[in-house]
Amino acid sequence: MWNYTRNNLKKLFRWLLMLDDTPHSIALGAAVGIFVTFTPTVGLHMALVVALSLVIRMNRAAALTTVWVNNPFTLIPVFFINYLIGAVVCRMEPMTWHNFESKFAAAFSHESWFSNLGEVFLAIGRVALDIAVPLWVGSLIVAVGLSVPTYFIVRRLAERYRARKAAGTPGVEGPCGAACPPGPSEAPPIDDDGSCPCKDAPEKKTP
């Protein structure tokens, strides 16, 4: 599971670095996507990212991609962590995981998100109102705490990637961190079995 997640994150970062845009725009888009996805605006994440991209000069593709870091499979655990942080900050007695999970499970218990989308949003809204203050406080803390370093990390990686590509430097760093042999300015993707194609590749000797 960890290897699968790690490989997917590497592929995501590599895809972000290869976007045709400035490092600043890519990094800002990634940071905005991370910020939005950790706020309790369930069902509006994509719309918020698109709306923000109209007023902020950022890479929309990067934002729309990173906004899925927190997805329907991770929403409830992530929001519970956010809620606990907010409860501590607000000095409130937090509810247990069982009570928290049961509230959100009821909101997600409709037969179909598509046929009952309005009811789903209303149910989520009612749950959010019950725990609105600690959930929002904690979510904003987590969103800021993750989006700020995301900007600097992605920007730094994008700048390094473009510097290597522009210089045509042999030995481009592969997705596993190992140096690829001299040749193309772009490192090959991770193999299907999760291994790095550069790690054990023989070095090519230049004449």
Coordinates of C-alpha atoms in Angstrom, one line a residue:
M1 CA 0.0 0.0 0.0
W2 CA 2.8 2.4 0.9
N3 CA 4.8 1.6 -2.2
Y4 CA 1.6 2.1 -4.3
T5 CA 1.0 5.5 -2.7
R6 CA 4.6 6.5 -3.0
N7 CA 4.8 5.6 -6.7
N8 CA 1.5 7.5 -7.4
L9 CA 2.8 10.6 -5.6
K10 CA 6.1 10.4 -7.7
K11 CA 4.1 10.2 -10.9
L12 CA 1.9 13.1 -9.8
F13 CA 5.0 15.3 -9.0
R14 CA 6.6 14.3 -12.3
W15 CA 3.5 15.2 -14.2
L16 CA 3.3 18.6 -12.4
L17 CA 6.9 19.4 -13.3
M18 CA 6.3 18.6 -17.0
L19 CA 3.4 21.1 -17.3
D20 CA 4.0 23.8 -19.9
D21 CA 4.0 26.8 -17.5
T22 CA 6.3 28.8 -15.2
P23 CA 7.5 27.2 -11.9
H24 CA 5.6 29.9 -10.0
S25 CA 2.3 29.2 -11.8
I26 CA 2.6 25.5 -11.4
A27 CA 3.5 25.7 -7.7
L28 CA 0.7 28.2 -7.0
G29 CA -1.8 26.0 -8.7
A30 CA -0.7 23.0 -6.7
A31 CA -0.8 25.0 -3.5
V32 CA -4.3 26.4 -4.1
G33 CA -5.5 22.9 -4.9
I34 CA -4.1 21.5 -1.7
F35 CA -5.6 24.4 0.3
V36 CA -9.1 24.0 -1.1
T37 CA -9.1 20.2 -0.8
F38 CA -8.5 20.4 3.0
T39 CA -11.4 22.8 3.6
P40 CA -14.9 21.4 4.5
T41 CA -16.4 22.6 1.2
V42 CA -17.4 19.1 0.1
G43 CA -18.9 19.1 -3.4
L44 CA -17.6 22.5 -4.2
H45 CA -13.8 21.8 -4.4
M46 CA -13.6 21.7 -8.2
A47 CA -15.9 24.8 -8.6
L48 CA -13.8 26.7 -6.1
V49 CA -10.6 25.9 -7.9
V50 CA -12.0 27.0 -11.3
A51 CA -13.4 30.2 -9.7
L52 CA -10.1 31.0 -8.0
S53 CA -8.2 30.3 -11.3
L54 CA -10.2 33.2 -12.8
V55 CA -8.9 35.7 -10.3
I56 CA -5.4 34.2 -9.5
R57 CA -2.8 33.7 -12.2
M58 CA -2.0 30.0 -11.6
N59 CA -1.9 26.8 -13.5
R60 CA -5.5 25.5 -13.4
A61 CA -4.5 21.9 -14.4
A62 CA -2.1 21.7 -11.4
A63 CA -4.9 22.9 -9.0
L64 CA -7.5 20.6 -10.5
T65 CA -5.1 17.7 -10.0
T66 CA -4.0 18.3 -6.4
V67 CA -7.5 19.1 -5.3
W68 CA -8.1 15.3 -5.6
V69 CA -5.5 14.5 -3.0
N70 CA -8.3 14.5 -0.5
N71 CA -11.0 12.3 -2.1
P72 CA -14.2 10.6 -1.1
F73 CA -12.1 7.7 0.3
T74 CA -10.1 10.0 2.6
L75 CA -12.6 12.8 3.4
I76 CA -14.0 11.5 6.7
P77 CA -10.6 10.6 8.3
V78 CA -9.0 13.9 7.2
F79 CA -11.9 16.0 8.4
F80 CA -11.8 14.1 11.7
I81 CA -8.1 15.1 12.2
N82 CA -9.0 18.7 11.2
Y83 CA -11.9 18.6 13.7
L84 CA -9.7 17.4 16.5
I85 CA -7.1 20.1 15.8
G86 CA -9.9 22.7 15.8
A87 CA -11.4 21.4 19.0
V88 CA -8.0 21.6 20.8
V89 CA -7.5 25.2 19.5
C90 CA -11.0 26.2 20.5
R91 CA -10.8 24.4 23.8
M92 CA -13.8 22.3 23.1
E93 CA -14.6 18.7 24.1
P94 CA -14.3 16.7 20.9
M95 CA -16.7 14.0 20.0
T96 CA -15.4 10.4 19.5
W97 CA -14.4 9.0 16.1
H98 CA -17.5 6.7 16.2
N99 CA -19.9 9.7 16.6
F100 CA -18.0 11.8 14.1
E101 CA -17.9 9.0 11.5
S102 CA -21.6 8.1 12.0
K103 CA -22.7 11.7 11.4
F104 CA -20.8 11.8 8.1
A105 CA -21.8 8.3 7.2
A106 CA -25.4 9.3 7.4
A107 CA -24.7 12.2 5.1
F108 CA -23.1 9.9 2.5
S109 CA -25.7 7.1 2.9
H110 CA -27.9 8.2 0.0
E111 CA -28.4 5.6 -2.8
S112 CA -26.8 7.8 -5.5
W113 CA -24.9 11.0 -5.4
F114 CA -26.2 11.8 -8.9
S115 CA -29.9 11.2 -8.3
N116 CA -30.0 12.8 -4.8
L117 CA -27.2 15.3 -5.1
G118 CA -29.2 18.1 -3.5
E119 CA -30.1 15.9 -0.5
V120 CA -26.5 14.9 -0.1
F121 CA -25.3 18.5 0.0
L122 CA -28.1 19.4 2.5
A123 CA -27.1 16.4 4.7
I124 CA -23.5 17.4 4.6
G125 CA -24.4 21.0 5.4
R126 CA -26.4 19.9 8.5
V127 CA -23.4 17.8 9.8
A128 CA -21.0 20.7 9.1
L129 CA -23.2 23.1 11.1
D130 CA -23.1 20.8 14.1
I131 CA -19.3 21.0 14.2
A132 CA -18.7 24.1 12.1
V133 CA -16.4 26.1 14.3
P134 CA -13.8 23.4 15.3
L135 CA -14.0 21.8 11.8
W136 CA -13.3 25.1 10.0
V137 CA -10.6 26.2 12.4
G138 CA -8.8 23.0 12.2
S139 CA -9.3 22.7 8.4
L140 CA -7.8 26.2 7.8
I141 CA -4.8 25.4 10.0
V142 CA -4.2 22.2 8.1
A143 CA -4.9 23.8 4.7
V144 CA -2.4 26.6 5.3
G145 CA 0.1 24.3 6.9
L146 CA 0.2 22.0 3.9
S147 CA -0.3 24.5 1.0
V148 CA 2.5 26.8 1.9
P149 CA 5.3 24.2 1.9
T150 CA 3.6 22.7 -1.2
Y151 CA 4.2 25.9 -3.1
F152 CA 7.9 26.1 -2.2
I153 CA 8.6 22.4 -2.8
V154 CA 6.9 22.3 -6.2
R155 CA 8.4 25.5 -7.3
R156 CA 11.9 24.4 -6.3
L157 CA 11.5 21.0 -8.1
A158 CA 10.1 22.7 -11.2
E159 CA 13.0 25.1 -11.3
R160 CA 15.5 22.3 -11.0
Y161 CA 13.7 20.2 -13.6
R162 CA 13.7 23.1 -16.1
A163 CA 17.3 24.0 -15.4
R164 CA 18.4 20.4 -16.2
K165 CA 16.2 20.2 -19.2
A166 CA 17.4 23.6 -20.6
A167 CA 21.1 22.7 -20.1
G168 CA 20.6 19.2 -21.5
T169 CA 22.6 17.9 -18.5
P170 CA 23.3 14.1 -18.7
G171 CA 22.3 12.1 -15.7
V172 CA 18.8 13.5 -15.2
E173 CA 17.5 12.4 -11.9
G174 CA 15.1 9.6 -12.2
P175 CA 11.8 9.2 -10.4
C176 CA 13.4 7.1 -7.6
G177 CA 16.2 9.7 -7.0
A178 CA 18.8 7.7 -8.9
A179 CA 20.7 9.4 -11.8
C180 CA 19.8 8.1 -15.2
P181 CA 22.6 7.5 -17.7
P182 CA 23.5 10.2 -20.2
G183 CA 20.9 10.5 -23.0
P184 CA 17.5 12.1 -23.1
S185 CA 17.0 15.2 -21.0
E186 CA 13.9 13.7 -19.5
A187 CA 14.0 10.7 -17.1
P188 CA 11.8 7.7 -18.0
P189 CA 8.7 7.0 -15.9
I190 CA 8.6 4.4 -13.2
D191 CA 8.3 0.8 -14.4
D192 CA 5.0 -1.1 -14.0
D193 CA 6.4 -3.2 -11.2
G194 CA 7.3 -0.1 -9.2
S195 CA 11.0 -0.3 -9.8
C196 CA 13.1 2.6 -11.1
P197 CA 14.4 2.3 -14.6
C198 CA 17.4 4.4 -13.8
K199 CA 18.6 2.7 -10.7
D200 CA 20.4 -0.3 -12.2
A201 CA 20.8 1.1 -15.7
P202 CA 24.4 0.9 -17.0
E203 CA 26.1 4.2 -17.7
K204 CA 26.7 5.1 -21.3
K205 CA 30.2 6.2 -22.1
T206 CA 30.6 9.2 -24.2
P207 CA 33.4 9.2 -26.8

